[in-house]
Tab-separated table of C-alpha atoms in Angstrom:
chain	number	residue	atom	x	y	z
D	1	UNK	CA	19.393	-12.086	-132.687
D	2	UNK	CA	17.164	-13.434	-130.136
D	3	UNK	CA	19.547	-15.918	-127.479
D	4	UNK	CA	17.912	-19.282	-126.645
D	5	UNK	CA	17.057	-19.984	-123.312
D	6	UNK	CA	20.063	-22.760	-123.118
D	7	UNK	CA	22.416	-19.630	-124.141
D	8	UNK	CA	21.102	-17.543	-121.653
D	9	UNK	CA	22.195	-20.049	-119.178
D	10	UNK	CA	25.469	-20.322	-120.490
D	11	UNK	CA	25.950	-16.774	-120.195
D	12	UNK	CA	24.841	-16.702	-116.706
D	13	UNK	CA	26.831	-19.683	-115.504
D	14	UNK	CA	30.044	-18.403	-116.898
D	15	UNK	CA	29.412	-15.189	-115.007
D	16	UNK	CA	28.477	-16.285	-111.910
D	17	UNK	CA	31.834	-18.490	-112.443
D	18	UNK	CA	34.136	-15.366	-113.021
D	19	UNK	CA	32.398	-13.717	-110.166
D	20	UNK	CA	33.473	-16.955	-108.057
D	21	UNK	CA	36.764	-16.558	-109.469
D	22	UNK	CA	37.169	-12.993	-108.339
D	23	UNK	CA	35.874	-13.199	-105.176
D	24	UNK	CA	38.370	-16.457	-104.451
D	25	UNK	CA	40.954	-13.571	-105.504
D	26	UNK	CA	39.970	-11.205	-103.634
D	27	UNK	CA	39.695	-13.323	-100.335
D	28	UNK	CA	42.813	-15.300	-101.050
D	29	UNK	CA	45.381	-12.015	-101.514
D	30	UNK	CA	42.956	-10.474	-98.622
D	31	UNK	CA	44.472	-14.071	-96.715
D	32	UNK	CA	47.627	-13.546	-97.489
D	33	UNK	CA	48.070	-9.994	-96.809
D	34	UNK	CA	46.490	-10.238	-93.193
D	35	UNK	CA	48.786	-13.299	-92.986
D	36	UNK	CA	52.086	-11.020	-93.919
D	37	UNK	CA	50.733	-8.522	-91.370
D	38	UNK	CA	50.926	-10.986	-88.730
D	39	UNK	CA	54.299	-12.440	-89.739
D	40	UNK	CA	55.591	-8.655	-90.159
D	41	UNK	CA	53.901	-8.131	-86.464
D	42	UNK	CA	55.693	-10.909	-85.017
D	43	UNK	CA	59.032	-10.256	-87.030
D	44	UNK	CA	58.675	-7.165	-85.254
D	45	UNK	CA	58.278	-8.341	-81.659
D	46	UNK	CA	61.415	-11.033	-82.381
D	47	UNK	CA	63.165	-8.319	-83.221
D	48	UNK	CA	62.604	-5.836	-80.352
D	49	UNK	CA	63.187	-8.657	-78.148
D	50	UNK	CA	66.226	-9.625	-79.458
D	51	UNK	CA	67.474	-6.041	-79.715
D	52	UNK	CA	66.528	-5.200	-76.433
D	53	UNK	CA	66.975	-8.966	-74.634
D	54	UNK	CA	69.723	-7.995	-72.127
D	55	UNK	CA	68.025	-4.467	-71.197
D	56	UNK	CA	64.586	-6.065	-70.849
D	57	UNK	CA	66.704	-9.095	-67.643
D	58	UNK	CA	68.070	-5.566	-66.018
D	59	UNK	CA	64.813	-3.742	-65.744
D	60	UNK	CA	63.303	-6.409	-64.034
D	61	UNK	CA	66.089	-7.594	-62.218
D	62	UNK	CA	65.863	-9.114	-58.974
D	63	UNK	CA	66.003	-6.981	-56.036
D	64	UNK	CA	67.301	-8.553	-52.373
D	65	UNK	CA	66.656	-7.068	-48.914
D	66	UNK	CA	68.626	-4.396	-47.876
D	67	UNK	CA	70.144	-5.257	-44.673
D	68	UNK	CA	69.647	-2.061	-43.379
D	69	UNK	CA	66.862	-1.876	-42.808
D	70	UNK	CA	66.079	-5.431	-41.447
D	71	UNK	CA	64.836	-4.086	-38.319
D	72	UNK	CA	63.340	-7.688	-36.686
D	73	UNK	CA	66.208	-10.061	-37.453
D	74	UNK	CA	64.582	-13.446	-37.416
D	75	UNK	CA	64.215	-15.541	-40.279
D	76	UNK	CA	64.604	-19.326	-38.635
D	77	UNK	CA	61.536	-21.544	-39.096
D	78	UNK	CA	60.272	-21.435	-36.018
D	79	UNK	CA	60.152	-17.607	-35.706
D	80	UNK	CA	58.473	-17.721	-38.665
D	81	UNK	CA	56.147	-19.797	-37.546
D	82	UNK	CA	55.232	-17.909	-34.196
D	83	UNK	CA	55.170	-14.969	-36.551
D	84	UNK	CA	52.413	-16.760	-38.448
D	85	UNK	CA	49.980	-17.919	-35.340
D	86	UNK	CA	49.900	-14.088	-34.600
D	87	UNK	CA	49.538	-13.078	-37.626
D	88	UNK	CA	46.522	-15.103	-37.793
D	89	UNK	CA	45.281	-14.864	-34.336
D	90	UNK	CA	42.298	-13.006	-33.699
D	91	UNK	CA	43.612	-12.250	-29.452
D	92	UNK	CA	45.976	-10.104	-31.025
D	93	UNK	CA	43.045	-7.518	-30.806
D	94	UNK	CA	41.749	-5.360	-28.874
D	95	UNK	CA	37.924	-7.187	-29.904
D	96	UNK	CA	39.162	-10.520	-30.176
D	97	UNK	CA	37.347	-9.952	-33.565
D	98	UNK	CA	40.272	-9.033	-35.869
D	99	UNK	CA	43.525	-10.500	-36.915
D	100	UNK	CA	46.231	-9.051	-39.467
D	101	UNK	CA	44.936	-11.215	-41.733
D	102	UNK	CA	41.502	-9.657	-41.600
D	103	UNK	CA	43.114	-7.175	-44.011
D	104	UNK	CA	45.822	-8.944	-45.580
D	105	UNK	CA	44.017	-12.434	-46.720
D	106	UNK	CA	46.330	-15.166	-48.410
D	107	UNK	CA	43.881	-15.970	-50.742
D	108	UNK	CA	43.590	-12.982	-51.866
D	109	UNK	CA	47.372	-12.771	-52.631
D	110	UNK	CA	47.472	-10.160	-48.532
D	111	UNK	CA	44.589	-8.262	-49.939
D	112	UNK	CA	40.834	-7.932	-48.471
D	113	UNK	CA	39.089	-7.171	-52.063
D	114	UNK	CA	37.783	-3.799	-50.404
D	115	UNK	CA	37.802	-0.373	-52.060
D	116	UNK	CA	39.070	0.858	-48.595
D	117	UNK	CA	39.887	-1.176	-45.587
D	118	UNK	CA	38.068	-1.969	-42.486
D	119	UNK	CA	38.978	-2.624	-38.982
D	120	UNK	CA	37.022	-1.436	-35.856
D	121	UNK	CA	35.931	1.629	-38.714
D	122	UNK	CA	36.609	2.499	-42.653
D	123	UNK	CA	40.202	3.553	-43.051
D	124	UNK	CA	41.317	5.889	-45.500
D	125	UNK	CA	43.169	3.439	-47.631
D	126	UNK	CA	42.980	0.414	-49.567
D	127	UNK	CA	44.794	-2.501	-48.118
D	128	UNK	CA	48.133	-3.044	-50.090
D	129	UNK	CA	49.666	-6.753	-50.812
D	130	UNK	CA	52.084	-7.906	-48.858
D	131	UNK	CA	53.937	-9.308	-51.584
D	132	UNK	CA	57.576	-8.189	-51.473
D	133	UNK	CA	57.313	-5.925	-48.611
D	134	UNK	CA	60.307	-7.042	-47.037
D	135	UNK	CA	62.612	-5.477	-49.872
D	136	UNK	CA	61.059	-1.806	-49.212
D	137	UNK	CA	62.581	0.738	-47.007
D	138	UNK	CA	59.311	2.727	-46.377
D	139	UNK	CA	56.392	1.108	-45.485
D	140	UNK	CA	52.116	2.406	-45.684
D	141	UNK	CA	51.038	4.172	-48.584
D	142	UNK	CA	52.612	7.335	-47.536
D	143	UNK	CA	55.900	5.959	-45.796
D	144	UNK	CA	55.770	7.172	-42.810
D	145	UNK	CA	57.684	3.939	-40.966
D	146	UNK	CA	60.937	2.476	-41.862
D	147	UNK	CA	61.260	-1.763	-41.076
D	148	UNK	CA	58.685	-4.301	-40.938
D	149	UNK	CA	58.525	-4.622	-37.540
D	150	UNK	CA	58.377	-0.691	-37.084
D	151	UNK	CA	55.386	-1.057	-39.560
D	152	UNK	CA	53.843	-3.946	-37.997
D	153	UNK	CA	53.691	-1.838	-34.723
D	154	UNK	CA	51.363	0.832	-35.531
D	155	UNK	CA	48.521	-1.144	-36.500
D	156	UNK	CA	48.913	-3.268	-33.597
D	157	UNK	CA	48.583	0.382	-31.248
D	158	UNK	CA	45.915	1.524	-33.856
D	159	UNK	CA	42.241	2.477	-32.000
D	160	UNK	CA	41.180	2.095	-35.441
D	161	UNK	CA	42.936	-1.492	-36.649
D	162	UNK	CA	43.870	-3.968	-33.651
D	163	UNK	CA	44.586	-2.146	-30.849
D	164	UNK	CA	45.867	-4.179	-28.456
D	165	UNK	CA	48.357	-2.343	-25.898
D	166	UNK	CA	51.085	-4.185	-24.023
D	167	UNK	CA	48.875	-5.381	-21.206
D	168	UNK	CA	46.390	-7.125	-23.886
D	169	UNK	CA	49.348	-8.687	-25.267
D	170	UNK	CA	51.216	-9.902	-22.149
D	171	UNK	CA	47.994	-11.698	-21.471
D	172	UNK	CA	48.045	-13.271	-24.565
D	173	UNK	CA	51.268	-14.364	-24.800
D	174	UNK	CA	51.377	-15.222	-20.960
D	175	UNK	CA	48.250	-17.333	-21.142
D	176	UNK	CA	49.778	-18.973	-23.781
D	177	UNK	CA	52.408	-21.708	-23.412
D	178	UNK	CA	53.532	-21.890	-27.170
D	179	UNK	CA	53.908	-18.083	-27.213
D	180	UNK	CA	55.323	-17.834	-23.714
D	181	UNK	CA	58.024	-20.544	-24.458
D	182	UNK	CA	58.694	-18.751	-27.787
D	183	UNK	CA	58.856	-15.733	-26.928
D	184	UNK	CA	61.074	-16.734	-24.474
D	185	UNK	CA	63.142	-18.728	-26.573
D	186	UNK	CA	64.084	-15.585	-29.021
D	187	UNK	CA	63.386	-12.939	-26.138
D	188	UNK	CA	63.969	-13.923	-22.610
D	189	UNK	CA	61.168	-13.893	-20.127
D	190	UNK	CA	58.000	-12.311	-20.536
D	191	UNK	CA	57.654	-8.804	-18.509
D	192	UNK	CA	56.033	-9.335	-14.808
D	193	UNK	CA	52.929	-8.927	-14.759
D	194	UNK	CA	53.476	-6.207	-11.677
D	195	UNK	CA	54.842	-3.896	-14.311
D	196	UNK	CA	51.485	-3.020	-15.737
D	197	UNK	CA	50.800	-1.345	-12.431
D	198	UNK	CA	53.649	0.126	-11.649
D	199	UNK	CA	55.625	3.310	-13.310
D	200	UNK	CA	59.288	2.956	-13.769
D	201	UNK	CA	61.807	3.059	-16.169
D	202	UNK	CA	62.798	-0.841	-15.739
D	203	UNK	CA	58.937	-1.563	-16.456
D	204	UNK	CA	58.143	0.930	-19.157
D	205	UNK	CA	60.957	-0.397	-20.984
D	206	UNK	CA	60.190	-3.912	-20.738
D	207	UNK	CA	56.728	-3.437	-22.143
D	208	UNK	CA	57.581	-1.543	-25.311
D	209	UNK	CA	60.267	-4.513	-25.627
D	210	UNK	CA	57.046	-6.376	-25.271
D	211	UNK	CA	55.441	-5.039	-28.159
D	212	UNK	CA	58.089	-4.784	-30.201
D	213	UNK	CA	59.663	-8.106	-30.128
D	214	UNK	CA	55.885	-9.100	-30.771
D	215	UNK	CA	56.459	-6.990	-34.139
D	216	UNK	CA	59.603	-8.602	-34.564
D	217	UNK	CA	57.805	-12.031	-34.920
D	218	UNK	CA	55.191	-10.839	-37.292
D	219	UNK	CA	57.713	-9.071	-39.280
D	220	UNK	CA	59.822	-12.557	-39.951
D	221	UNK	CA	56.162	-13.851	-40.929
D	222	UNK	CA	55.574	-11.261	-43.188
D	223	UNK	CA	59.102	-11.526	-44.571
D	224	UNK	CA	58.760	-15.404	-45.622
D	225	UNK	CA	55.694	-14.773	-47.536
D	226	UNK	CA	57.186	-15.586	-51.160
D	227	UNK	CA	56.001	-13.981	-54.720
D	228	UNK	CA	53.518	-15.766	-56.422
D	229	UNK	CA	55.280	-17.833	-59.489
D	230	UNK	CA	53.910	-16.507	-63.090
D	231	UNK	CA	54.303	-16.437	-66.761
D	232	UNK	CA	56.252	-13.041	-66.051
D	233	UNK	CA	58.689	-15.246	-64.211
D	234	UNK	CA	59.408	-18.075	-67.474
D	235	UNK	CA	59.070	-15.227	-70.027
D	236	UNK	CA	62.246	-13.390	-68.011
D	237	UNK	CA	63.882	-17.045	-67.373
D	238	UNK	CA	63.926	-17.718	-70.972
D	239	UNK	CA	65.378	-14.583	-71.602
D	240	UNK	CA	68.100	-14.600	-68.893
D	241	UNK	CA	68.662	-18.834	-70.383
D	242	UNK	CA	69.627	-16.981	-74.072
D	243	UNK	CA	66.281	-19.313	-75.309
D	244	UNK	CA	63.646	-18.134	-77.642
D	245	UNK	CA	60.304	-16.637	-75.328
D	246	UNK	CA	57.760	-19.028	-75.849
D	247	UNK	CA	55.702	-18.291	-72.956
D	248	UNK	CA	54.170	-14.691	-74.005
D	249	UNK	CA	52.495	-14.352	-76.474
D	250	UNK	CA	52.103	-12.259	-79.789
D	251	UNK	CA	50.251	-9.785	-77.999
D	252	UNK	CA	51.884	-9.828	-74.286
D	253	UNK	CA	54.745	-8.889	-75.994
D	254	UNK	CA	53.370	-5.737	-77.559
D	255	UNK	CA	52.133	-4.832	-73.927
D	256	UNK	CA	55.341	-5.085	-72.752
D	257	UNK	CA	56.997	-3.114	-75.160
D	258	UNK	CA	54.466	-0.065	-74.141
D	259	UNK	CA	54.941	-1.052	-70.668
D	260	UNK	CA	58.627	-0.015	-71.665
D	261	UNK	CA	58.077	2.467	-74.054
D	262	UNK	CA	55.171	4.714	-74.904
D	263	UNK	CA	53.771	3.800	-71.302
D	264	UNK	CA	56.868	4.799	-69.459
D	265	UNK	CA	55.782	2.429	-67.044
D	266	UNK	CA	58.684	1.430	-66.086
D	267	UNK	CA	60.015	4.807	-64.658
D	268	UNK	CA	58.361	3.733	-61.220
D	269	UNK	CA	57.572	-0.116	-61.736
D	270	UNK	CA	61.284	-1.209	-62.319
D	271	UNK	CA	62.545	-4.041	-60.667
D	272	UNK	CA	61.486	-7.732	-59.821
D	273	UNK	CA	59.026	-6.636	-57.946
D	274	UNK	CA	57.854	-3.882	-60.408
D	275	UNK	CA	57.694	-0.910	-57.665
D	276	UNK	CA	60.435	1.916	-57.098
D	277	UNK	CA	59.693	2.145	-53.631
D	278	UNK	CA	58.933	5.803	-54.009
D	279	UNK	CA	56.792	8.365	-54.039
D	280	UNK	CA	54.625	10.137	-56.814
D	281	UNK	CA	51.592	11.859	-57.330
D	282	UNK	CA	49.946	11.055	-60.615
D	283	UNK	CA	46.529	12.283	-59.886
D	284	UNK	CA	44.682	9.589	-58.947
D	285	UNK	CA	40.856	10.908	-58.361
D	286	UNK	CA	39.945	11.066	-54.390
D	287	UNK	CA	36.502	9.508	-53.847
D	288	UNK	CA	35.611	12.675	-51.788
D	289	UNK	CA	35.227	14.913	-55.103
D	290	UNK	CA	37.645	16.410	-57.769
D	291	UNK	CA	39.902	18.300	-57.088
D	292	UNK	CA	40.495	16.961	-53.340
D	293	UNK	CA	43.562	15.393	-52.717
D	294	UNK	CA	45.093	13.394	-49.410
D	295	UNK	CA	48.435	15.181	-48.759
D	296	UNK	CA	49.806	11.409	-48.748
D	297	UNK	CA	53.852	11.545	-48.373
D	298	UNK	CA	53.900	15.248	-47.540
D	299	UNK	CA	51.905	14.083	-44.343
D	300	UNK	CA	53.348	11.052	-43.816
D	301	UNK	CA	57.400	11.846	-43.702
D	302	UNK	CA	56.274	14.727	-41.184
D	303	UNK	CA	54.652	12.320	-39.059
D	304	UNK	CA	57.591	10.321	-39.208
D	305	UNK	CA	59.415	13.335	-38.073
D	306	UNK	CA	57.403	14.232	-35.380
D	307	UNK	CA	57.495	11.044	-33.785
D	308	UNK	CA	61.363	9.849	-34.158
D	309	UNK	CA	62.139	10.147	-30.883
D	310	UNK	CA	59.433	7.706	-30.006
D	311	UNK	CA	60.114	5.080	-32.752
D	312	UNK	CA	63.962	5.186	-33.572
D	313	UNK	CA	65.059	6.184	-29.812
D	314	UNK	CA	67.752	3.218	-29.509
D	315	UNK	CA	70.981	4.214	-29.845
D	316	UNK	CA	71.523	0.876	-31.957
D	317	UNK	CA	72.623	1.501	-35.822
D	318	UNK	CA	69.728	0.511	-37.192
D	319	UNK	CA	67.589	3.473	-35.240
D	320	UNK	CA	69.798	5.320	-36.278
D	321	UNK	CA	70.291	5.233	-39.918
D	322	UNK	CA	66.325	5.232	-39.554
D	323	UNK	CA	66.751	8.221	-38.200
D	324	UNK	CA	69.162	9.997	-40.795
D	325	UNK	CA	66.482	8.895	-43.746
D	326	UNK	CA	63.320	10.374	-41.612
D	327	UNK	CA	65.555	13.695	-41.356
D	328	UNK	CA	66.904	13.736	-44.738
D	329	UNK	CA	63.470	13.067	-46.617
D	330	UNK	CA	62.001	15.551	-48.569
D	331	UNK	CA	59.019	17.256	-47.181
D	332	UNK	CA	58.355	20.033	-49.834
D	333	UNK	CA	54.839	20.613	-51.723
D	334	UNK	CA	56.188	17.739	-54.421
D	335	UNK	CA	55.209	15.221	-52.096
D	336	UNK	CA	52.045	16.401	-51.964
D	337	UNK	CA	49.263	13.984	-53.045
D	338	UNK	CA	52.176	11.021	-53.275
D	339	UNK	CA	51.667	7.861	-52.625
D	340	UNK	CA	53.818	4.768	-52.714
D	341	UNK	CA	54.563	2.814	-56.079
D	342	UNK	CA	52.734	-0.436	-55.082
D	343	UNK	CA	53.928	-3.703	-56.686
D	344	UNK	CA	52.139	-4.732	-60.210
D	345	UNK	CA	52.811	-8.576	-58.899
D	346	UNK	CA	49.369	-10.079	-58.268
D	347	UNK	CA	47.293	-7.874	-60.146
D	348	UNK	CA	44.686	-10.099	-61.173
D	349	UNK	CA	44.291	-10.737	-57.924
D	350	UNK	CA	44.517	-7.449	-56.089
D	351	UNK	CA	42.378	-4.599	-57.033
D	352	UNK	CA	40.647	-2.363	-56.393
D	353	UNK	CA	43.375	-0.203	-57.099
D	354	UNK	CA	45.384	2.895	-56.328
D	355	UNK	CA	45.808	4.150	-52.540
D	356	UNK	CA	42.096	4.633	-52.177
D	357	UNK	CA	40.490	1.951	-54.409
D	358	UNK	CA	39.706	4.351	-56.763
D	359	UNK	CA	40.107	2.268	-59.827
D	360	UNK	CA	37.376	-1.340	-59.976
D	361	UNK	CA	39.414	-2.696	-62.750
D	362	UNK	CA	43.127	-2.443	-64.364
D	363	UNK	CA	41.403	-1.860	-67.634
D	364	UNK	CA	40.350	1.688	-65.221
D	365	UNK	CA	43.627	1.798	-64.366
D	366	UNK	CA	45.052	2.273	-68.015
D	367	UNK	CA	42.501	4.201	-69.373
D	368	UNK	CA	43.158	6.502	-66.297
D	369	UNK	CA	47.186	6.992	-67.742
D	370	UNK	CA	45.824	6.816	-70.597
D	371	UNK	CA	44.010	10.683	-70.672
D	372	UNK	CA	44.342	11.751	-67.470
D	373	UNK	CA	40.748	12.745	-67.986
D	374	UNK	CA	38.247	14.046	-65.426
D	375	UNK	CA	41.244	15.280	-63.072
D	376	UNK	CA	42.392	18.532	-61.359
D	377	UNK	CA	46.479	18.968	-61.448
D	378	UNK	CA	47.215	20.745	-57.944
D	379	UNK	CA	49.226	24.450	-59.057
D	380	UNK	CA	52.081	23.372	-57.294
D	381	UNK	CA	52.186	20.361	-59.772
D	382	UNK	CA	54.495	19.829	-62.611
D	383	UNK	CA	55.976	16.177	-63.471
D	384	UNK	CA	56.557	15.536	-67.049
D	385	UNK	CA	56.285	11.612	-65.926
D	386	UNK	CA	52.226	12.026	-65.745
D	387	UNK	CA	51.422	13.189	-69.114
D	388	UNK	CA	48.241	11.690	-71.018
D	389	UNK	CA	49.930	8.249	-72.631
D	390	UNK	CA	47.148	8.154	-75.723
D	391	UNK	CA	46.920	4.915	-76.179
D	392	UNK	CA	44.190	3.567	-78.894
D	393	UNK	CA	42.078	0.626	-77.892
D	394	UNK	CA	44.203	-2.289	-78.882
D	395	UNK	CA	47.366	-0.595	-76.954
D	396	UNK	CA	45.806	-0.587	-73.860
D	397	UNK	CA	44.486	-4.537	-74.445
D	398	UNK	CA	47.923	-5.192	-74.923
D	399	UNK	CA	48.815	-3.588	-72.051
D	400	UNK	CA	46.015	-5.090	-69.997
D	401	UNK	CA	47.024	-8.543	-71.350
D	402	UNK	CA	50.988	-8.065	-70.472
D	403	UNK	CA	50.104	-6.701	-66.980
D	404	UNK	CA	47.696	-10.097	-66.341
D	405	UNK	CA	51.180	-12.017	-66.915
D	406	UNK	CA	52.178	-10.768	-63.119
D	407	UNK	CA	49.646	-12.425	-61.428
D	408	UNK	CA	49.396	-16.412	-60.842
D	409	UNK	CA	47.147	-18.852	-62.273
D	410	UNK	CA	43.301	-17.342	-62.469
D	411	UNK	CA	42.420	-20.377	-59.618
D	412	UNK	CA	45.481	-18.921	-57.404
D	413	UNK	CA	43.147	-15.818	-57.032
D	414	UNK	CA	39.947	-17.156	-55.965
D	415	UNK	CA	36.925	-14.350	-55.971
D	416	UNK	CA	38.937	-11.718	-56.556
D	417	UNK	CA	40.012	-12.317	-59.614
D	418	UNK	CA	39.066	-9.497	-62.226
D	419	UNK	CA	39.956	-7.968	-65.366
């Protein structure tokens, strides 16, 4: 039987209606299961946090200087501020062109942005924050100086950085009546001028006083310079308060739980400031080629070795504990290709990355502990720590987006800020 033309319409309203129908279905229990997935996601974050709450406050916990190895011993305001004017102060070279801060630039959190750093040439390295310094026993990449003000030297003799030697400085700070009256203030007088011409024991000693007590001042400088406040900071303060996290997010918290967990991260960036203070290789590529590793540590504690006698030669304690940890370090092919943990605070802010600037972005960073892929392992080298960490695409954004948590405000940064 034939169907009228008002039937056929019927027919076809009624199933364009149940197709409706079943597509509201299907998009409404498609709704409502992504929705339990998120709800099961973030019932499964509250409960790793809660489970793991008190270890989470003791992994980062906050780490204070070790008196030890406080080797410049000023902290008063007006050190500090001395500390600072040299810091800044371009005459504190040997081309009146550079300053300490020519490298280390507050704005960008004691970094220069470069991929290696420059002074009167291209150095070797990339310039490391000073963010925290202070609370390390071994200072440079490769730790080859114990104490701020031991480190702050050897720039300051450096052909290649400063290099100002103690009759540039004397002229300085001579010429200069607030450094002359402050240096006075902490130091006594300033060495006779005479003494630069003349060869004695009275006057040799007096001028490497002279440079380091100008060390000293830089160190306190150094020292003062306080950790950026971040969302790291109020996630940990709501945990240590007992309170519900707020701050983080959904996905932070994932990243931090890898960060912890799958990443290992945390093996080497423990602590407040997220940095062991030790040395490990894990195969970061050298720009020169693959394959090519800097002998890093290995180099640097035998440098430290060779020259004790000139840098720890006071019979004072602190020379010579310094001297006991120089002796005592290890110096065997392990510390081959090591390099210093580095801080994770500021990240946003610092790169490029690794000891050479190897890595443009952190996202290069992860994928690089990620699959360890493209590198050479030395055949000396073993460490189960630097195996490939696999982790898929979302892992390492939530990664990526806990490890942005460590750095300030994306303003606090200026041009250096990058992803």
């Amino acid at each position: 039987m034939a169907l009228s033309l008002n039937e056929h319409k019927l027919i076809l309203w009624l199933i364009d209606v149940n197709t409706i129908r079943i597509y509201i279905i299907y998009i409404t229990f498609s709704v409502v299961g992504f929705a339990a997935v998120i709800v099961h996601l973030m019932a499964d974050n509250n409960d790793w946090l809660n489970h793991n709450q008190k270890k989470i406050v003791e992994y980062f916990a906050v780490q204070h200087e070790d008196p030890r190895w406080n080797d410049y011993g000023l902290s008063d305001k007006y050190a500090v501020q001395l500390g600072e004017e040299i810091f800044f102060d371009k005459r504190f070279s040997r081309s009146g062109k550079l300053s300490c801060a020519s490298c280390h630039q507050p704005e960008r959190l004691w970094t220069d942005g470069l991929q290696l750093a420059i002074g009167t040439r291209t150095l070797s390295v990339n310039t490391p924050t000073l963010i925290g310094v202070h609370r390390l026993k071994w200072l440079f990449w490769d730790g080859r100086a114990i104490g701020l003000a031991h480190q702050a030297l050897q720039p300051m003799r450096s052909a290649a950085e400063l290099g100002i030697d103690a009759r540039g400085l004397l002229q300085v700070l001579g010429g200069d009546k607030r450094y002359s009256v402050g240096y006075q203030y902490y130091f006594g007088s300033l060495p006779d001028p005479t003494c630069l011409q003349l060869d004695n024991t009275n006057c040799s000693t007096a001028l490497k006083f002279l440079e380091f007590n100008t060390a000293r001042l830089i160190a306190a400088f150094v020292a003062s310079i306080p950790s950026p406040n971040t969302r790291f900071d109020h996630f940990l303060s709501e945990l240590q308060h007992g309170m519900p996290p707020q701050v983080f997010s959904s996905q932070e918290i994932r990243g931090l739980r890898l960060f912890i967990e799958k990443g290992s991260c945390i093996a080497c960036h423990s602590g407040n400031d997220l940095t062991d203070g030790q040395f490990h290789n894990v195969l970061v590529p050298e720009i020169t080629g693959p394959g090519v590793f800097s002998p890093g540590r290995y180099a640097g504690i035998r440098e430290a070795k060779t020259n004790i006698d000139l840098n720890y030669a006071s019979d004072n304690t602190y020379d010579l504990l310094a001297r006991v940890e120089i002796l005592r370090a290890r110096t065997d092919s392990s510390m081959y290709a090591a390099f210093k943990t580095p801080t994770l605070r500021g990240l946003r802010c610092t790169g490029p990355y690794m000891h050479n600037g190897s890595f443009s972005s952190i996202k290069a960073v992860v994928e690089h502990y990620s699959s360890f892929e493209h590198v050479i392992r030395p055949d000396h080298y073993d460490d189960p720590l630097v195996q490939p960490r696999l982790f898929s695409a979302d892992e390492q954004d939530d990664l990526i987006a806990f490890l942005l948590t460590l750095s300030p405000e994306l303003d606090v940064c200026g041009q250096t800020s990058r992803q």
